[in-house]
């Protein structure tokens, strides 16, 4: 009996030592990450880093976070960030964000508010911590832009999973419900008044990159897309419905080549909304409408559009109609 008691005490002492070393290692790892970013010229400030959770968890809380990457112009600040892991399964992480945080980029600044924003992350058991699987969820998320526009969703979720069938390929699933967008003003729609929110927006996409998403992707160069396969992207806003499917390759400069099929219900209203939001130049609206009216008439339904969007070395055509340069698919 004494021998058994001795074994139990010894095992408990060893485990306590393991937890102590692991918790100190977690704290030191985060401290080193901030130091390395400052050495690279970042603004990388954190008021405190503390790890608790004995005996079964490593629960790290970072408070007073301020980050800014001079190369990309992206900055982030938050009162805290919590990262949890089981002490016996440290490759599975859970992150919890505060209700208020701030992100800025060359495109503008956003004040973000949300309820219960969190993510689950599983990485490979190696020094690069390459991503294997991730899930992100939040409720009542709102982005208040510095230009006065507001974006948001009642619920938002995203799942990412490594696709073992292809090199550096990841499957993305995105689901947004009751999506709030800046409502275009001064337009008349054939299908009636737009509701305040989109009923849904969701996507099922697989993307291949030139490098894995791992620790190096956060610390230095972002992996760049090489091929994007859109199984389905769809959205519904009142009587307006839009569906996209197809695939395209992306070269080293970010130019796309491939084809996406677009199916649009009440496409004239979608065109009007696009013009009102600046997505399509005003001077092109009339030529687009004339050309698309002819094409939709050939399909037998004047309100429905079913056309290929052709991407060729960075240029776009909708059906036979050239519509100008495609966006560059480059990650900063």
CSV table of C-alpha atoms in Angstrom, one decimal:
chain,number,residue,atom,x,y,z
A,1,UNK,CA,0.0,0.0,0.0
A,2,UNK,CA,2.8,2.4,0.9
A,3,UNK,CA,4.5,1.5,-2.4
A,4,UNK,CA,1.3,2.3,-4.3
A,5,UNK,CA,0.9,5.6,-2.5
A,6,UNK,CA,4.5,6.5,-3.3
A,7,UNK,CA,3.9,5.7,-7.0
A,8,UNK,CA,0.8,7.9,-7.0
A,9,UNK,CA,2.7,10.8,-5.4
A,10,UNK,CA,5.6,10.4,-7.8
A,11,UNK,CA,3.3,10.4,-10.9
A,12,UNK,CA,1.4,13.5,-9.5
A,13,UNK,CA,4.7,15.3,-8.9
A,14,UNK,CA,5.9,14.5,-12.4
A,15,UNK,CA,2.7,15.7,-14.0
A,16,UNK,CA,2.8,18.9,-11.9
A,17,UNK,CA,6.3,19.4,-13.2
A,18,UNK,CA,5.2,18.8,-16.8
A,19,UNK,CA,2.3,21.3,-16.4
A,20,UNK,CA,4.7,23.9,-14.8
A,21,UNK,CA,7.2,23.5,-17.7
A,22,UNK,CA,4.4,23.6,-20.3
A,23,UNK,CA,2.7,26.7,-18.9
A,24,UNK,CA,6.0,28.6,-18.7
A,25,UNK,CA,6.8,27.4,-22.2
A,26,UNK,CA,3.4,28.7,-23.5
A,27,UNK,CA,3.9,32.1,-21.9
A,28,UNK,CA,7.5,32.3,-23.1
A,29,UNK,CA,6.4,31.3,-26.7
A,30,UNK,CA,4.0,34.2,-26.9
A,31,UNK,CA,6.5,36.6,-25.4
A,32,UNK,CA,9.1,35.5,-28.0
A,33,UNK,CA,6.5,36.0,-30.8
A,34,UNK,CA,5.9,39.6,-29.9
A,35,UNK,CA,9.7,40.2,-29.5
A,36,UNK,CA,10.3,38.7,-33.0
A,37,UNK,CA,7.6,40.9,-34.6
A,38,UNK,CA,9.2,44.0,-33.0
A,39,UNK,CA,12.6,43.0,-34.4
A,40,UNK,CA,10.9,42.9,-37.8
A,41,UNK,CA,9.7,46.5,-37.5
A,42,UNK,CA,6.1,45.7,-36.3
A,43,UNK,CA,4.3,47.5,-33.6
A,44,UNK,CA,3.8,44.6,-31.3
A,45,UNK,CA,2.7,45.5,-27.8
A,46,UNK,CA,1.0,43.4,-25.1
A,47,UNK,CA,0.4,44.5,-21.5
A,48,UNK,CA,0.5,41.0,-19.9
A,49,UNK,CA,0.6,37.3,-20.8
A,50,UNK,CA,-0.5,34.8,-18.2
A,51,UNK,CA,-1.1,31.1,-18.4
A,52,UNK,CA,-3.3,29.2,-15.9
A,53,UNK,CA,-5.4,26.0,-15.9
A,54,UNK,CA,-3.6,23.5,-13.7
A,55,UNK,CA,-3.8,20.6,-13.8
A,56,UNK,CA,-5.4,19.7,-17.2
A,57,UNK,CA,-5.3,22.9,-19.3
A,58,UNK,CA,-3.0,25.6,-20.6
A,59,UNK,CA,-5.3,28.7,-20.6
A,60,UNK,CA,-3.3,31.7,-21.8
A,61,UNK,CA,-4.7,35.3,-21.6
A,62,UNK,CA,-3.1,38.1,-23.5
A,63,UNK,CA,-4.3,41.6,-22.4
A,64,UNK,CA,-3.8,45.0,-24.0
A,65,UNK,CA,-2.9,43.8,-27.5
A,66,UNK,CA,-1.7,46.2,-30.2
A,67,UNK,CA,-0.3,44.9,-33.5
A,68,UNK,CA,0.6,46.7,-36.8
A,69,UNK,CA,2.4,45.2,-39.8
A,70,UNK,CA,4.2,48.0,-41.8
A,71,UNK,CA,4.5,45.8,-44.9
A,72,UNK,CA,0.7,45.1,-45.3
A,73,UNK,CA,-0.7,48.2,-43.5
A,74,UNK,CA,-2.9,45.9,-41.4
A,75,UNK,CA,-3.3,46.7,-37.7
A,76,UNK,CA,-5.2,45.1,-34.9
A,77,UNK,CA,-6.0,46.0,-31.3
A,78,UNK,CA,-8.1,44.3,-28.6
A,79,UNK,CA,-8.4,44.5,-24.8
A,80,UNK,CA,-7.6,40.7,-24.6
A,81,UNK,CA,-7.4,37.4,-26.4
A,82,UNK,CA,-7.7,34.0,-24.7
A,83,UNK,CA,-6.2,30.8,-26.1
A,84,UNK,CA,-7.0,27.5,-24.4
A,85,UNK,CA,-5.5,24.1,-24.9
A,86,UNK,CA,-5.7,20.7,-23.1
A,87,UNK,CA,-2.4,20.0,-21.5
A,88,UNK,CA,-2.4,16.4,-22.9
A,89,UNK,CA,-3.5,17.7,-26.4
A,90,UNK,CA,-1.7,21.0,-27.0
A,91,UNK,CA,-2.1,20.8,-30.8
A,92,UNK,CA,-5.8,21.5,-30.4
A,93,UNK,CA,-6.4,25.2,-29.6
A,94,UNK,CA,-9.5,27.2,-28.8
A,95,UNK,CA,-9.4,31.0,-29.2
A,96,UNK,CA,-11.9,33.4,-27.6
A,97,UNK,CA,-12.1,37.1,-28.7
A,98,UNK,CA,-13.5,40.1,-26.7
A,99,UNK,CA,-16.8,41.7,-27.6
A,100,UNK,CA,-15.0,44.7,-29.0
A,101,UNK,CA,-11.9,44.9,-31.2
A,102,UNK,CA,-10.5,47.0,-33.9
A,103,UNK,CA,-8.9,46.2,-37.3
A,104,UNK,CA,-7.5,48.6,-39.9
A,105,UNK,CA,-6.0,48.2,-43.3
A,106,UNK,CA,-5.3,50.4,-46.4
A,107,UNK,CA,-9.0,50.0,-47.2
A,108,UNK,CA,-10.2,51.5,-43.9
A,109,UNK,CA,-10.8,50.9,-40.3
A,110,UNK,CA,-13.4,48.7,-38.7
A,111,UNK,CA,-14.7,48.7,-35.1
A,112,UNK,CA,-15.9,45.1,-34.5
A,113,UNK,CA,-18.5,44.1,-32.0
A,114,UNK,CA,-19.8,40.6,-31.5
A,115,UNK,CA,-21.2,38.0,-29.1
A,116,UNK,CA,-19.3,34.8,-28.4
A,117,UNK,CA,-16.7,35.0,-31.1
A,118,UNK,CA,-14.5,31.9,-30.9
A,119,UNK,CA,-12.5,29.5,-33.0
A,120,UNK,CA,-11.2,25.9,-32.7
A,121,UNK,CA,-7.9,25.2,-34.4
A,122,UNK,CA,-6.1,21.9,-34.9
A,123,UNK,CA,-2.5,22.0,-36.1
A,124,UNK,CA,0.1,19.4,-37.0
A,125,UNK,CA,2.5,18.2,-34.3
A,126,UNK,CA,5.6,19.8,-35.6
A,127,UNK,CA,7.5,23.1,-35.2
A,128,UNK,CA,5.7,24.8,-38.2
A,129,UNK,CA,2.2,24.2,-36.6
A,130,UNK,CA,0.7,23.7,-40.1
A,131,UNK,CA,-3.1,24.0,-40.1
A,132,UNK,CA,-5.2,20.8,-40.4
A,133,UNK,CA,-8.6,22.0,-39.4
A,134,UNK,CA,-10.3,25.1,-38.0
A,135,UNK,CA,-13.9,26.2,-37.1
A,136,UNK,CA,-15.0,29.8,-36.4
A,137,UNK,CA,-18.3,31.0,-35.1
A,138,UNK,CA,-19.8,34.2,-33.8
A,139,UNK,CA,-23.2,35.7,-33.1
A,140,UNK,CA,-24.4,39.3,-33.7
A,141,UNK,CA,-21.2,40.5,-35.4
A,142,UNK,CA,-21.1,44.1,-36.6
A,143,UNK,CA,-18.3,46.0,-38.4
A,144,UNK,CA,-18.7,49.7,-38.2
A,145,UNK,CA,-16.4,51.3,-40.8
A,146,UNK,CA,-14.8,54.7,-40.5
A,147,UNK,CA,-16.6,55.9,-43.6
A,148,UNK,CA,-20.0,55.4,-41.8
A,149,UNK,CA,-21.0,52.1,-43.5
A,150,UNK,CA,-22.1,49.2,-41.4
A,151,UNK,CA,-21.7,45.5,-42.1
A,152,UNK,CA,-22.9,42.6,-40.0
A,153,UNK,CA,-24.6,39.2,-39.6
A,154,UNK,CA,-26.8,37.6,-37.0
A,155,UNK,CA,-24.8,34.4,-37.2
A,156,UNK,CA,-21.5,33.7,-39.0
A,157,UNK,CA,-19.5,30.5,-39.2
A,158,UNK,CA,-16.6,29.2,-41.2
A,159,UNK,CA,-14.9,25.8,-41.4
A,160,UNK,CA,-11.5,25.1,-43.0
A,161,UNK,CA,-10.0,21.7,-43.5
A,162,UNK,CA,-6.8,20.5,-45.2
A,163,UNK,CA,-7.5,18.5,-48.3
A,164,UNK,CA,-5.0,15.6,-48.3
A,165,UNK,CA,-5.8,14.8,-52.0
A,166,UNK,CA,-3.9,17.9,-53.2
A,167,UNK,CA,-0.8,19.8,-52.1
A,168,UNK,CA,-1.5,22.8,-49.9
A,169,UNK,CA,-5.2,22.7,-50.7
A,170,UNK,CA,-7.9,23.7,-48.2
A,171,UNK,CA,-11.7,23.3,-48.2
A,172,UNK,CA,-13.6,26.4,-47.0
A,173,UNK,CA,-17.2,26.4,-45.9
A,174,UNK,CA,-18.8,29.8,-45.0
A,175,UNK,CA,-22.3,30.4,-43.8
A,176,UNK,CA,-23.8,33.8,-43.0
A,177,UNK,CA,-27.4,34.5,-41.8
A,178,UNK,CA,-29.3,37.7,-41.8
A,179,UNK,CA,-26.4,39.7,-43.4
A,180,UNK,CA,-26.5,43.4,-43.0
A,181,UNK,CA,-25.0,45.5,-45.8
A,182,UNK,CA,-25.1,49.2,-46.5
A,183,UNK,CA,-28.4,49.6,-48.3
A,184,UNK,CA,-28.2,51.4,-51.7
A,185,UNK,CA,-30.3,54.5,-51.9
A,186,UNK,CA,-32.1,56.2,-54.7
A,187,UNK,CA,-32.9,53.1,-56.8
A,188,UNK,CA,-36.2,51.5,-57.9
A,189,UNK,CA,-36.3,47.8,-58.1
A,190,UNK,CA,-38.7,45.7,-60.3
A,191,UNK,CA,-38.9,43.0,-57.6
A,192,UNK,CA,-39.9,45.4,-54.8
A,193,UNK,CA,-38.2,47.0,-51.8
A,194,UNK,CA,-35.0,45.3,-50.5
A,195,UNK,CA,-35.3,43.9,-47.0
A,196,UNK,CA,-32.9,45.2,-44.4
A,197,UNK,CA,-30.8,42.1,-44.5
A,198,UNK,CA,-29.8,39.3,-46.9
A,199,UNK,CA,-31.5,36.1,-45.9
A,200,UNK,CA,-28.2,34.2,-46.3
A,201,UNK,CA,-24.9,34.1,-48.0
A,202,UNK,CA,-22.9,30.9,-48.1
A,203,UNK,CA,-20.0,29.4,-49.9
A,204,UNK,CA,-18.4,26.0,-50.6
A,205,UNK,CA,-14.9,26.6,-52.0
A,206,UNK,CA,-11.6,24.7,-52.3
A,207,UNK,CA,-8.4,26.7,-52.8
A,208,UNK,CA,-4.8,25.5,-53.4
A,209,UNK,CA,-1.9,27.7,-52.4
A,210,UNK,CA,1.8,27.9,-53.2
A,211,UNK,CA,2.7,27.1,-49.5
A,212,UNK,CA,1.0,25.7,-46.4
A,213,UNK,CA,-0.8,27.8,-43.9
A,214,UNK,CA,1.5,27.5,-40.9
A,215,UNK,CA,3.4,29.7,-38.4
A,216,UNK,CA,5.6,31.1,-41.2
A,217,UNK,CA,2.5,32.3,-43.0
A,218,UNK,CA,1.7,34.6,-40.1
A,219,UNK,CA,5.2,35.7,-39.4
A,220,UNK,CA,6.4,36.4,-43.0
A,221,UNK,CA,5.0,35.9,-46.5
A,222,UNK,CA,1.3,34.9,-46.9
A,223,UNK,CA,0.7,31.8,-49.1
A,224,UNK,CA,-0.8,32.8,-52.5
A,225,UNK,CA,-3.6,31.1,-54.2
A,226,UNK,CA,-2.8,29.0,-57.3
A,227,UNK,CA,-6.2,27.5,-58.0
A,228,UNK,CA,-9.7,28.2,-56.7
A,229,UNK,CA,-12.6,25.7,-57.2
A,230,UNK,CA,-16.0,27.2,-56.5
A,231,UNK,CA,-18.5,24.4,-55.9
A,232,UNK,CA,-21.2,26.9,-54.9
A,233,UNK,CA,-21.5,30.5,-53.7
A,234,UNK,CA,-25.0,31.7,-53.2
A,235,UNK,CA,-26.9,34.6,-51.7
A,236,UNK,CA,-30.5,35.7,-51.4
A,237,UNK,CA,-31.6,39.3,-50.7
A,238,UNK,CA,-35.4,39.6,-50.9
A,239,UNK,CA,-36.3,38.5,-54.5
A,240,UNK,CA,-32.7,38.8,-55.7
A,241,UNK,CA,-30.9,35.5,-55.9
A,242,UNK,CA,-27.4,34.9,-57.1
A,243,UNK,CA,-25.4,31.6,-57.6
A,244,UNK,CA,-21.8,31.1,-58.7
A,245,UNK,CA,-19.9,27.9,-59.6
A,246,UNK,CA,-16.8,27.1,-61.5
A,247,UNK,CA,-13.0,27.1,-61.2
A,248,UNK,CA,-10.0,29.2,-62.2
A,249,UNK,CA,-6.2,29.1,-62.0
A,250,UNK,CA,-4.2,32.0,-60.6
A,251,UNK,CA,-0.7,32.9,-61.8
A,252,UNK,CA,2.2,34.3,-59.8
A,253,UNK,CA,1.0,37.9,-60.4
A,254,UNK,CA,-2.5,37.1,-59.1
A,255,UNK,CA,-4.2,37.1,-62.6
A,256,UNK,CA,-7.0,34.5,-63.0
A,257,UNK,CA,-7.8,32.3,-65.9
A,258,UNK,CA,-10.9,30.1,-65.9
A,259,UNK,CA,-14.7,30.2,-65.9
A,260,UNK,CA,-17.4,30.9,-63.4
A,261,UNK,CA,-21.1,30.2,-64.2
A,262,UNK,CA,-23.4,33.0,-62.9
A,263,UNK,CA,-27.1,32.3,-62.3
A,264,UNK,CA,-29.1,35.4,-61.3
A,265,UNK,CA,-32.8,35.8,-60.5
A,266,UNK,CA,-34.1,39.4,-61.1
A,267,UNK,CA,-30.7,40.3,-62.6
A,268,UNK,CA,-31.8,43.8,-63.5
A,269,UNK,CA,-32.2,44.7,-59.9
A,270,UNK,CA,-28.8,43.1,-59.1
A,271,UNK,CA,-27.3,45.3,-61.8
A,272,UNK,CA,-29.0,48.4,-60.2
A,273,UNK,CA,-27.8,47.5,-56.8
A,274,UNK,CA,-24.2,47.0,-58.2
A,275,UNK,CA,-24.3,50.4,-59.8
A,276,UNK,CA,-25.7,52.1,-56.7
A,277,UNK,CA,-22.9,50.7,-54.6
A,278,UNK,CA,-20.2,51.5,-57.1
A,279,UNK,CA,-19.4,47.9,-58.0
A,280,UNK,CA,-20.1,48.8,-61.6
A,281,UNK,CA,-19.3,52.2,-63.2
A,282,UNK,CA,-22.4,54.2,-64.0
A,283,UNK,CA,-21.4,54.6,-67.6
A,284,UNK,CA,-21.4,50.9,-68.1
A,285,UNK,CA,-24.8,50.1,-66.7
A,286,UNK,CA,-26.8,50.9,-69.8
A,287,UNK,CA,-24.6,48.9,-72.2
A,288,UNK,CA,-24.6,46.0,-69.7
A,289,UNK,CA,-28.4,46.1,-69.5
A,290,UNK,CA,-28.9,46.1,-73.2
A,291,UNK,CA,-26.5,43.2,-73.8
A,292,UNK,CA,-27.7,41.1,-71.0
A,293,UNK,CA,-31.4,41.7,-71.9
A,294,UNK,CA,-30.6,40.2,-75.3
A,295,UNK,CA,-28.9,37.2,-73.7
A,296,UNK,CA,-31.6,36.6,-71.1
A,297,UNK,CA,-34.2,36.8,-73.8
A,298,UNK,CA,-32.6,33.9,-75.6
A,299,UNK,CA,-33.0,31.8,-72.5
A,300,UNK,CA,-36.8,32.3,-72.5
A,301,UNK,CA,-36.9,34.1,-69.1
A,302,UNK,CA,-36.2,37.9,-69.1
A,303,UNK,CA,-35.7,37.9,-65.3
A,304,UNK,CA,-33.2,35.1,-65.2
A,305,UNK,CA,-29.6,35.2,-66.2
A,306,UNK,CA,-27.4,32.0,-66.8
A,307,UNK,CA,-24.1,33.0,-68.2
A,308,UNK,CA,-20.4,32.1,-68.0
A,309,UNK,CA,-18.0,34.7,-66.6
A,310,UNK,CA,-14.8,34.0,-68.4
A,311,UNK,CA,-11.5,35.0,-66.8
A,312,UNK,CA,-8.5,35.2,-69.2
A,313,UNK,CA,-5.2,36.5,-68.0
A,314,UNK,CA,-6.8,38.9,-65.7
A,315,UNK,CA,-9.6,40.1,-68.1
A,316,UNK,CA,-13.3,39.3,-67.8
A,317,UNK,CA,-16.1,38.6,-70.2
A,318,UNK,CA,-19.8,38.0,-69.1
A,319,UNK,CA,-21.0,35.8,-71.9
A,320,UNK,CA,-19.6,37.5,-75.0
A,321,UNK,CA,-19.5,41.0,-73.4
A,322,UNK,CA,-16.1,42.3,-72.2
A,323,UNK,CA,-16.4,43.9,-68.8
A,324,UNK,CA,-12.8,44.8,-68.0
A,325,UNK,CA,-10.1,43.7,-65.7
A,326,UNK,CA,-10.6,41.0,-63.1
A,327,UNK,CA,-9.6,41.6,-59.5
A,328,UNK,CA,-6.1,40.4,-58.6
A,329,UNK,CA,-6.1,37.4,-56.3
A,330,UNK,CA,-3.2,38.3,-54.0
A,331,UNK,CA,-3.0,38.1,-50.2
A,332,UNK,CA,-1.2,40.9,-48.4
